[in-house]
Amino acid sequence: MDDAEAVIHVETRGGAYDVIVGAGLIDRPKWFPEDTIGADVFVVTNETVGPLYADRLTAALGPRRITTLVLPDGEEHKNLDSFSRIIDAMVEARMHRDATVIGLGGGVIGDMAGFAAACYQRGVAVVQVPTSLLAQVDAAVGGKTGVNHPGGKNLIGAFHQPRAVIADVTVLDTLPEREYRAGLAEVVKYGAGLDAGFFSWIEANAQALTQRDAKALQFAVRRCCEAKAEVVQQDERETGRRALLNLGHTFGHAIEAATGYGSWLHGEAVGAGMVLAGRLSVRLGLLPSADAARLESLLSDFGLPVAPPPISADILLDLMRMDKKVLSGRLRLILMKELGDSFVVADCPEEEVRTVLHAATAG
Ligand code: NAD
Ligand code: GLY
């Protein structure tokens, strides 16, 4: 492990770009060069992150024409109204096709800034400056952008690859503890779903990660971005392998929906969802029970919930049927053969899913 910046190159049909992971990047003009970011910049941030980091980012951007829009904080504002506010403000600021949108914030801001950039004048550049752990390891990389609809999460959106992703791990110092731990669930996801060696590394460095040790964090963010880059390069539009990034998510989305988005953070629901995916994998004779126990124990060490809320199995199962991965009415779940080796199960027997949910929720 060293603490120099890591540069991860991502090559997709929708665009090629670098993800830079390091400490103190947000203050260094060298990471915001003219060939990546033009003279006209539109920064989208929120009322929490803006006061902390917008001035520092503006200073690093130097003598450009910069307009900053500060949106209210919260998943409930990830909607078409906020999207319209971004577009209105870009028109008012007379941004043209050579403008660069910068998303400065967590996944909510990144998704909205990216979607506005995808749509404004049929597409302008976006640079992601993710400030939450979840956004650094997942949301900022890969080009999924969008907003929620009252009928469901992320129902409106576009694929729009960023021109660069600047992940400065020092900004995670100000992230609230609960948000930080929820981000760790997504870190565990990469190990459990894709990389057994990384899973073991997370186990060995769990204490350092819990204490936000800068070197451990930088390594973890870098490994996750490398893993995500590799998957996205193979399957940008999620016709196959990219679905593996959703380990635990079908269960997790049902937990989020059943509890009325907001009481469980996304990462918390994904953590409990991975535990359920592990138990189902064991039940189907796919995964050794010792592997499922290791997963549960690591998530528990991170202070994450490892059981779903006491909601009836039938309600959760019904919500799982609304998942975007469902095709022709059949549940498609990501299950595991061993830690680090996950795969898509296209026609998962619902009775088995119900049994696992029933045992976990006692309902
Ligand atoms: P978030 O954007 O709401 O951020 C969490 C909270 O932390 C917010 O209150 C935010 O203001 C605050 N915050 C962020 N950075 C901070 C910092 N450095 N210091 C202090 N406070 C800070 O939530 P999130 O967990 O970052 O992202 C969740 C969103 O990401 C969801 O909408 C989800 O759908 C989306 N997402 C997208 C992708 C993708 O591929 N596009 C992947 C995963 C998740
Ligand atoms: N977060 C899952 C994906 O980007 O595909």
Tab-separated table of C-alpha atoms and ligand atoms in Angstrom:
chain	number	residue	atom	x	y	z
A	1	MET	CA	0.000	0.000	0.000
A	2	ASP	CA	1.344	3.465	-0.814
A	3	ASP	CA	-0.337	6.825	-0.531
A	4	ALA	CA	0.500	8.286	-3.943
A	5	GLU	CA	-2.505	9.068	-6.105
A	6	ALA	CA	-3.889	6.133	-8.072
A	7	VAL	CA	-5.100	6.723	-11.608
A	8	ILE	CA	-7.590	4.144	-12.859
A	9	HIS	CA	-8.392	4.346	-16.534
A	10	VAL	CA	-11.922	3.466	-17.650
A	11	GLU	CA	-12.565	2.731	-21.309
A	12	THR	CA	-16.178	2.442	-22.459
A	13	ARG	CA	-18.131	3.095	-25.635
A	14	GLY	CA	-19.713	6.044	-23.865
A	15	GLY	CA	-16.340	7.593	-23.085
A	16	ALA	CA	-12.848	7.044	-21.727
A	17	TYR	CA	-11.762	8.716	-18.517
A	18	ASP	CA	-9.598	8.530	-15.430
A	19	VAL	CA	-10.678	7.988	-11.862
A	20	ILE	CA	-8.133	9.626	-9.565
A	21	VAL	CA	-8.021	8.438	-5.964
A	22	GLY	CA	-5.827	10.235	-3.459
A	23	ALA	CA	-5.542	12.605	-0.509
A	24	GLY	CA	-5.950	16.373	-0.875
A	25	LEU	CA	-6.909	16.272	-4.572
A	26	ILE	CA	-9.682	18.818	-4.213
A	27	ASP	CA	-7.139	21.602	-3.519
A	28	ARG	CA	-4.807	20.840	-6.421
A	29	PRO	CA	-5.339	22.571	-9.790
A	30	LYS	CA	-3.360	19.819	-11.511
A	31	TRP	CA	-6.336	17.456	-11.168
A	32	PHE	CA	-8.635	19.923	-12.945
A	33	PRO	CA	-6.751	20.489	-16.227
A	34	GLU	CA	-8.080	22.495	-19.169
A	35	ASP	CA	-8.300	19.496	-21.480
A	36	THR	CA	-10.764	17.893	-19.036
A	37	ILE	CA	-12.629	20.931	-17.756
A	38	GLY	CA	-13.285	23.905	-20.022
A	39	ALA	CA	-13.605	27.608	-19.268
A	40	ASP	CA	-17.290	27.444	-18.279
A	41	VAL	CA	-18.037	25.395	-15.198
A	42	PHE	CA	-21.350	24.680	-13.525
A	43	VAL	CA	-20.952	23.214	-10.039
A	44	VAL	CA	-23.904	21.334	-8.549
A	45	THR	CA	-23.693	20.730	-4.811
A	46	ASN	CA	-25.938	20.748	-1.749
A	47	GLU	CA	-26.415	22.798	1.403
A	48	THR	CA	-24.284	20.388	3.483
A	49	VAL	CA	-21.330	19.732	1.182
A	50	GLY	CA	-21.253	23.161	-0.511
A	51	PRO	CA	-20.247	25.160	2.591
A	52	LEU	CA	-17.541	22.580	3.364
A	53	TYR	CA	-15.875	22.171	-0.021
A	54	ALA	CA	-17.224	24.478	-2.769
A	55	ASP	CA	-14.759	27.318	-2.041
A	56	ARG	CA	-11.809	24.930	-2.044
A	57	LEU	CA	-12.916	23.426	-5.340
A	58	THR	CA	-13.454	26.896	-6.820
A	59	ALA	CA	-9.956	27.938	-5.741
A	60	ALA	CA	-8.448	24.880	-7.432
A	61	LEU	CA	-10.436	25.581	-10.603
A	62	GLY	CA	-8.782	29.015	-10.837
A	63	PRO	CA	-9.718	31.674	-13.403
A	64	ARG	CA	-12.705	29.998	-15.050
A	65	ARG	CA	-16.278	31.260	-15.234
A	66	ILE	CA	-17.835	29.258	-12.410
A	67	THR	CA	-21.500	29.158	-11.429
A	68	THR	CA	-22.489	27.187	-8.343
A	69	LEU	CA	-25.969	25.845	-7.631
A	70	VAL	CA	-26.674	24.731	-4.066
A	71	LEU	CA	-29.581	22.290	-3.774
A	72	PRO	CA	-31.318	21.091	-0.613
A	73	ASP	CA	-29.810	17.957	0.931
A	74	GLY	CA	-31.544	14.597	0.844
A	75	GLU	CA	-32.710	11.674	-1.266
A	76	GLU	CA	-36.216	13.184	-1.239
A	77	HIS	CA	-34.857	16.008	-3.437
A	78	LYS	CA	-33.511	13.623	-6.055
A	79	ASN	CA	-36.401	14.297	-8.386
A	80	LEU	CA	-37.490	16.050	-11.553
A	81	ASP	CA	-38.019	19.347	-9.691
A	82	SER	CA	-34.342	19.492	-8.729
A	83	PHE	CA	-33.395	18.391	-12.223
A	84	SER	CA	-35.413	21.333	-13.601
A	85	ARG	CA	-33.732	23.694	-11.174
A	86	ILE	CA	-30.329	22.614	-12.482
A	87	ILE	CA	-31.373	23.064	-16.117
A	88	ASP	CA	-33.001	26.465	-15.374
A	89	ALA	CA	-29.858	27.670	-13.612
A	90	MET	CA	-27.648	26.476	-16.469
A	91	VAL	CA	-29.785	28.367	-18.973
A	92	GLU	CA	-29.730	31.446	-16.766
A	93	ALA	CA	-25.935	31.211	-16.503
A	94	ARG	CA	-25.813	30.955	-20.316
A	95	MET	CA	-23.937	27.679	-20.327
A	96	HIS	CA	-23.176	26.357	-23.809
A	97	ARG	CA	-22.285	22.939	-25.190
A	98	ASP	CA	-18.682	23.343	-24.090
A	99	ALA	CA	-19.712	23.761	-20.446
A	100	THR	CA	-18.568	21.271	-17.826
A	101	VAL	CA	-20.907	20.270	-15.016
A	102	ILE	CA	-19.184	19.263	-11.777
A	103	GLY	CA	-21.090	17.144	-9.263
A	104	LEU	CA	-19.702	17.958	-5.811
A	105	GLY	CA	-21.406	15.748	-3.238
A	106	GLY	CA	-22.641	12.272	-2.471
A	107	GLY	CA	-24.449	9.933	-4.818
A	108	VAL	CA	-27.634	12.025	-4.828
A	109	ILE	CA	-25.836	15.092	-6.201
A	110	GLY	CA	-23.661	13.020	-8.539
A	111	ASP	CA	-26.656	11.243	-10.067
A	112	MET	CA	-28.571	14.510	-10.582
A	113	ALA	CA	-25.582	16.477	-11.908
A	114	GLY	CA	-24.803	13.628	-14.280
A	115	PHE	CA	-28.379	13.412	-15.511
A	116	ALA	CA	-28.595	17.184	-16.079
A	117	ALA	CA	-25.305	17.012	-18.001
A	118	ALA	CA	-26.657	14.116	-20.073
A	119	CYS	CA	-29.713	16.147	-21.082
A	120	TYR	CA	-28.536	19.768	-21.297
A	121	GLN	CA	-28.199	20.659	-24.965
A	122	ARG	CA	-28.251	16.875	-25.649
A	123	GLY	CA	-25.211	16.291	-23.526
A	124	VAL	CA	-22.358	18.247	-21.974
A	125	ALA	CA	-19.339	17.055	-20.024
A	126	VAL	CA	-19.625	16.076	-16.377
A	127	VAL	CA	-16.834	15.642	-13.852
A	128	GLN	CA	-17.652	13.865	-10.629
A	129	VAL	CA	-16.118	14.995	-7.342
A	130	PRO	CA	-17.705	12.435	-4.976
A	131	THR	CA	-17.639	13.314	-1.285
A	132	SER	CA	-19.323	10.319	0.383
A	133	LEU	CA	-17.716	6.891	0.681
A	134	LEU	CA	-20.604	5.328	-1.209
A	135	ALA	CA	-20.203	7.787	-4.067
A	136	GLN	CA	-16.419	7.316	-4.200
A	137	VAL	CA	-16.602	3.526	-4.376
A	138	ASP	CA	-19.706	3.205	-6.501
A	139	ALA	CA	-22.011	6.005	-7.654
A	140	ALA	CA	-19.454	8.338	-9.272
A	141	VAL	CA	-17.949	5.653	-11.517
A	142	GLY	CA	-19.740	3.955	-14.383
A	143	GLY	CA	-22.046	6.559	-15.879
A	144	LYS	CA	-25.415	5.686	-14.355
A	145	THR	CA	-27.255	8.972	-13.767
A	146	GLY	CA	-30.820	9.799	-12.911
A	147	VAL	CA	-33.540	10.884	-10.533
A	148	ASN	CA	-36.335	9.160	-8.630
A	149	HIS	CA	-40.016	9.062	-9.592
A	150	PRO	CA	-42.793	8.782	-6.968
A	151	GLY	CA	-43.307	5.286	-8.411
A	152	GLY	CA	-39.758	4.130	-7.758
A	153	LYS	CA	-36.077	4.854	-7.290
A	154	ASN	CA	-33.954	5.913	-10.262
A	155	LEU	CA	-36.803	5.286	-12.696
A	156	ILE	CA	-35.730	8.241	-14.864
A	157	GLY	CA	-32.161	8.446	-16.064
A	158	ALA	CA	-29.482	7.977	-18.662
A	159	PHE	CA	-26.087	6.438	-19.078
A	160	HIS	CA	-23.626	9.339	-19.293
A	161	GLN	CA	-19.999	8.599	-18.515
A	162	PRO	CA	-18.097	11.312	-16.651
A	163	ARG	CA	-15.031	12.985	-18.152
A	164	ALA	CA	-13.139	12.415	-14.899
A	165	VAL	CA	-13.768	11.295	-11.330
A	166	ILE	CA	-11.751	12.983	-8.584
A	167	ALA	CA	-12.062	10.987	-5.337
A	168	ASP	CA	-10.302	12.824	-2.513
A	169	VAL	CA	-10.405	10.546	0.531
A	170	THR	CA	-9.658	13.399	2.963
A	171	VAL	CA	-13.131	14.861	2.404
A	172	LEU	CA	-14.536	11.729	4.015
A	173	ASP	CA	-13.327	13.116	7.377
A	174	THR	CA	-16.506	15.187	7.652
A	175	LEU	CA	-18.901	12.423	6.583
A	176	PRO	CA	-21.356	11.539	9.393
A	177	GLU	CA	-20.523	8.205	11.052
A	178	ARG	CA	-23.704	6.447	9.970
A	179	GLU	CA	-23.195	7.486	6.332
A	180	TYR	CA	-19.605	6.326	6.504
A	181	ARG	CA	-20.555	2.890	7.811
A	182	ALA	CA	-23.243	2.561	5.157
A	183	GLY	CA	-20.513	3.224	2.576
A	184	LEU	CA	-18.457	0.408	4.088
A	185	ALA	CA	-21.261	-2.015	3.170
A	186	GLU	CA	-20.630	-1.179	-0.496
A	187	VAL	CA	-16.909	-1.734	0.047
A	188	VAL	CA	-17.694	-5.193	1.457
A	189	LYS	CA	-19.890	-5.823	-1.600
A	190	TYR	CA	-16.865	-5.711	-3.918
A	191	GLY	CA	-15.014	-8.242	-1.801
A	192	ALA	CA	-17.948	-10.578	-1.250
A	193	GLY	CA	-19.152	-10.429	-4.846
A	194	LEU	CA	-16.019	-10.123	-6.932
A	195	ASP	CA	-12.725	-10.469	-5.112
A	196	ALA	CA	-11.959	-12.952	-2.311
A	197	GLY	CA	-8.484	-11.466	-1.743
A	198	PHE	CA	-9.996	-8.042	-1.201
A	199	PHE	CA	-12.567	-9.520	1.186
A	200	SER	CA	-9.746	-10.953	3.298
A	201	TRP	CA	-7.939	-7.606	3.160
A	202	ILE	CA	-11.090	-5.840	4.446
A	203	GLU	CA	-11.349	-8.352	7.298
A	204	ALA	CA	-7.701	-7.790	8.229
A	205	ASN	CA	-8.070	-3.998	8.040
A	206	ALA	CA	-11.551	-3.656	9.523
A	207	GLN	CA	-10.335	-1.650	12.500
A	208	ALA	CA	-8.276	0.746	10.365
A	209	LEU	CA	-11.263	1.254	8.079
A	210	THR	CA	-13.600	1.860	11.001
A	211	GLN	CA	-11.171	4.515	12.253
A	212	ARG	CA	-10.998	6.090	8.776
A	213	ASP	CA	-7.271	5.496	8.533
A	214	ALA	CA	-6.265	7.467	5.423
A	215	LYS	CA	-3.984	4.819	3.916
A	216	ALA	CA	-6.458	1.993	4.431
A	217	LEU	CA	-9.248	4.126	3.020
A	218	GLN	CA	-7.258	5.133	-0.025
A	219	PHE	CA	-6.447	1.509	-0.762
A	220	ALA	CA	-10.077	0.444	-0.295
A	221	VAL	CA	-11.487	3.199	-2.529
A	222	ARG	CA	-8.883	2.435	-5.163
A	223	ARG	CA	-9.607	-1.335	-5.168
A	224	CYS	CA	-13.353	-0.718	-5.403
A	225	CYS	CA	-12.901	1.729	-8.297
A	226	GLU	CA	-10.603	-0.725	-10.073
A	227	ALA	CA	-13.172	-3.492	-9.641
A	228	LYS	CA	-16.015	-1.282	-10.798
A	229	ALA	CA	-13.999	-0.013	-13.778
A	230	GLU	CA	-13.261	-3.572	-14.828
A	231	VAL	CA	-16.934	-4.569	-14.695
A	232	VAL	CA	-18.202	-1.419	-16.421
A	233	GLN	CA	-15.676	-1.796	-19.232
A	234	GLN	CA	-17.012	-5.280	-19.924
A	235	ASP	CA	-20.686	-4.409	-19.598
A	236	GLU	CA	-21.425	-0.692	-19.667
A	237	ARG	CA	-25.204	-1.058	-20.123
A	238	GLU	CA	-25.785	-3.896	-17.660
A	239	THR	CA	-26.739	-6.624	-20.051
A	240	GLY	CA	-24.762	-9.171	-18.026
A	241	ARG	CA	-21.854	-8.952	-15.603
A	242	ARG	CA	-22.620	-5.435	-14.298
A	243	ALA	CA	-25.606	-6.938	-12.465
A	244	LEU	CA	-23.069	-8.489	-10.054
A	245	LEU	CA	-22.546	-5.002	-8.614
A	246	ASN	CA	-26.055	-5.429	-7.229
A	247	LEU	CA	-25.235	-8.167	-4.725
A	248	GLY	CA	-27.695	-7.738	-1.849
A	249	HIS	CA	-29.557	-4.973	-3.672
A	250	THR	CA	-32.824	-6.755	-4.536
A	251	PHE	CA	-33.344	-7.610	-0.871
A	252	GLY	CA	-31.995	-4.172	0.075
A	253	HIS	CA	-34.321	-2.215	-2.206
A	254	ALA	CA	-37.269	-4.111	-0.716
A	255	ILE	CA	-36.124	-3.167	2.799
A	256	GLU	CA	-35.729	0.489	1.765
A	257	ALA	CA	-39.158	0.549	0.133
A	258	ALA	CA	-40.890	-1.311	2.988
A	259	THR	CA	-39.491	1.090	5.578
A	260	GLY	CA	-40.338	4.167	3.491
A	261	TYR	CA	-37.017	5.365	2.036
A	262	GLY	CA	-34.895	7.263	4.538
A	263	SER	CA	-35.179	5.317	7.779
A	264	TRP	CA	-32.689	2.716	6.472
A	265	LEU	CA	-29.747	4.112	4.539
A	266	HIS	CA	-29.096	2.439	1.191
A	267	GLY	CA	-25.819	0.878	2.367
A	268	GLU	CA	-27.474	-0.456	5.530
A	269	ALA	CA	-30.190	-2.117	3.473
A	270	VAL	CA	-27.577	-3.530	1.084
A	271	GLY	CA	-25.635	-4.940	4.050
A	272	ALA	CA	-28.685	-6.774	5.406
A	273	GLY	CA	-29.516	-7.742	1.806
A	274	MET	CA	-26.085	-9.343	1.348
A	275	VAL	CA	-26.618	-11.362	4.521
A	276	LEU	CA	-29.934	-12.609	3.093
A	277	ALA	CA	-28.314	-13.367	-0.271
A	278	GLY	CA	-25.649	-15.327	1.614
A	279	ARG	CA	-28.234	-17.322	3.584
A	280	LEU	CA	-30.209	-18.072	0.429
A	281	SER	CA	-27.010	-19.188	-1.299
A	282	VAL	CA	-26.293	-21.543	1.609
A	283	ARG	CA	-29.868	-22.844	1.563
A	284	LEU	CA	-29.618	-23.618	-2.140
A	285	GLY	CA	-26.412	-25.555	-1.522
A	286	LEU	CA	-24.299	-23.032	-3.405
A	287	LEU	CA	-22.231	-21.361	-0.667
A	288	PRO	CA	-20.420	-22.917	2.313
A	289	SER	CA	-22.088	-21.744	5.525
A	290	ALA	CA	-18.677	-20.667	6.884
A	291	ASP	CA	-18.435	-18.081	4.062
A	292	ALA	CA	-21.887	-16.702	4.870
A	293	ALA	CA	-20.863	-16.475	8.541
A	294	ARG	CA	-17.702	-14.512	7.639
A	295	LEU	CA	-19.759	-12.039	5.616
A	296	GLU	CA	-22.242	-11.541	8.430
A	297	SER	CA	-19.492	-11.140	11.002
A	298	LEU	CA	-17.630	-8.496	8.949
A	299	LEU	CA	-20.775	-6.438	8.405
A	300	SER	CA	-21.560	-6.712	12.080
A	301	ASP	CA	-18.016	-5.520	12.941
A	302	PHE	CA	-18.773	-2.430	10.882
A	303	GLY	CA	-21.828	-1.795	13.055
A	304	LEU	CA	-24.216	-2.524	10.214
A	305	PRO	CA	-27.604	-4.184	10.674
A	306	VAL	CA	-27.416	-7.844	9.618
A	307	ALA	CA	-31.130	-8.627	9.850
A	308	PRO	CA	-34.026	-7.037	7.996
A	309	PRO	CA	-36.679	-5.084	9.921
A	310	PRO	CA	-39.628	-7.131	11.250
A	311	ILE	CA	-41.724	-6.890	8.119
A	312	SER	CA	-43.627	-9.852	6.734
A	313	ALA	CA	-41.798	-12.032	4.231
A	314	ASP	CA	-44.698	-11.664	1.781
A	315	ILE	CA	-44.484	-7.875	1.798
A	316	LEU	CA	-40.733	-7.973	1.195
A	317	LEU	CA	-41.085	-10.589	-1.529
A	318	ASP	CA	-43.743	-8.516	-3.253
A	319	LEU	CA	-41.442	-5.485	-3.211
A	320	MET	CA	-38.581	-7.602	-4.551
A	321	ARG	CA	-40.724	-8.379	-7.603
A	322	MET	CA	-40.575	-4.626	-8.459
A	323	ASP	CA	-36.782	-4.722	-8.774
A	324	LYS	CA	-35.325	-3.445	-12.059
A	325	LYS	CA	-33.535	-6.767	-12.509
A	326	VAL	CA	-36.859	-8.639	-12.714
A	327	LEU	CA	-37.446	-9.792	-16.283
A	328	SER	CA	-40.722	-11.342	-17.511
A	329	GLY	CA	-41.912	-11.481	-13.904
A	330	ARG	CA	-39.049	-13.723	-12.761
A	331	LEU	CA	-36.881	-12.840	-9.797
A	332	ARG	CA	-33.226	-12.483	-10.777
A	333	LEU	CA	-30.919	-12.504	-7.804
A	334	ILE	CA	-27.194	-12.265	-7.310
A	335	LEU	CA	-26.044	-15.256	-5.280
A	336	MET	CA	-22.617	-16.537	-4.250
A	337	LYS	CA	-20.662	-19.745	-4.833
A	338	GLU	CA	-17.952	-18.618	-2.472
A	339	LEU	CA	-16.769	-15.296	-1.151
A	340	GLY	CA	-15.578	-13.310	-4.165
A	341	ASP	CA	-17.528	-15.396	-6.653
A	342	SER	CA	-21.075	-14.251	-7.390
A	343	PHE	CA	-23.385	-14.951	-10.289
A	344	VAL	CA	-26.865	-14.133	-11.560
A	345	VAL	CA	-29.633	-16.626	-10.823
A	346	ALA	CA	-32.281	-15.976	-13.430
A	347	ASP	CA	-35.196	-17.938	-12.030
A	348	CYS	CA	-34.843	-18.104	-8.296
A	349	PRO	CA	-37.473	-20.318	-6.597
A	350	GLU	CA	-39.706	-17.912	-4.696
A	351	GLU	CA	-40.526	-20.455	-1.993
A	352	GLU	CA	-36.852	-20.607	-1.034
A	353	VAL	CA	-36.630	-16.805	-0.938
A	354	ARG	CA	-39.763	-16.662	1.217
A	355	THR	CA	-38.353	-19.251	3.625
A	356	VAL	CA	-35.144	-17.279	4.075
A	357	LEU	CA	-37.054	-14.029	4.564
A	358	HIS	CA	-39.471	-15.682	6.943
A	359	ALA	CA	-36.661	-17.072	9.088
A	360	ALA	CA	-34.885	-13.698	9.173
A	361	THR	CA	-37.940	-11.580	9.918
A	362	ALA	CA	-39.896	-14.156	11.872
A	363	GLY	CA	-42.907	-12.858	9.989
B	1	NAD	P1	-26.112	11.246	-0.278
B	1	NAD	O1	-25.680	11.828	-1.534
B	1	NAD	O2	-27.469	11.596	0.235
B	1	NAD	O3	-25.024	11.597	0.836
B	1	NAD	C1	-25.240	11.146	2.151
B	1	NAD	C2	-25.240	12.330	3.152
B	1	NAD	O4	-23.896	12.692	3.406
B	1	NAD	C3	-25.928	13.576	2.642
B	1	NAD	O5	-26.554	14.219	3.711
B	1	NAD	C4	-24.772	14.411	2.124
B	1	NAD	O6	-25.046	15.789	2.078
B	1	NAD	C5	-23.717	14.081	3.151
B	1	NAD	N1	-22.342	14.225	2.709
B	1	NAD	C6	-21.786	13.772	1.560
B	1	NAD	N2	-20.474	13.994	1.562
B	1	NAD	C7	-20.175	14.585	2.735
B	1	NAD	C8	-18.978	15.024	3.335
B	1	NAD	N3	-17.793	14.855	2.760
B	1	NAD	N4	-19.049	15.618	4.541
B	1	NAD	C9	-20.251	15.749	5.177
B	1	NAD	N5	-21.419	15.314	4.681
B	1	NAD	C10	-21.366	14.748	3.473
B	1	NAD	O7	-26.046	9.646	-0.316
B	1	NAD	P2	-24.934	8.648	-0.871
B	1	NAD	O8	-24.963	7.514	0.046
B	1	NAD	O9	-23.675	9.345	-1.155
B	1	NAD	O10	-25.551	8.227	-2.277
B	1	NAD	C11	-26.796	7.572	-2.366
B	1	NAD	C12	-27.354	7.858	-3.731
B	1	NAD	O11	-26.459	7.331	-4.710
B	1	NAD	C13	-28.702	7.197	-3.981
B	1	NAD	O12	-29.560	8.128	-4.577
B	1	NAD	C14	-28.386	6.080	-4.940
B	1	NAD	O13	-29.450	5.781	-5.802
B	1	NAD	C15	-27.189	6.628	-5.679
B	1	NAD	N6	-26.313	5.607	-6.256
B	1	NAD	C16	-25.981	5.706	-7.548
B	1	NAD	C17	-25.140	4.784	-8.132
B	1	NAD	C18	-24.747	4.931	-9.562
B	1	NAD	O14	-24.110	4.014	-10.101
B	1	NAD	N7	-25.052	6.040	-10.195
B	1	NAD	C19	-24.622	3.744	-7.368
B	1	NAD	C20	-24.960	3.670	-6.028
B	1	NAD	C21	-25.812	4.603	-5.474
B	2	GLY	N1	-24.234	0.548	-8.541
B	2	GLY	C1	-24.400	-0.443	-9.546
B	2	GLY	C2	-23.942	-0.024	-10.887
B	2	GLY	O1	-23.359	1.013	-11.064
B	2	GLY	O2	-24.153	-0.740	-11.808
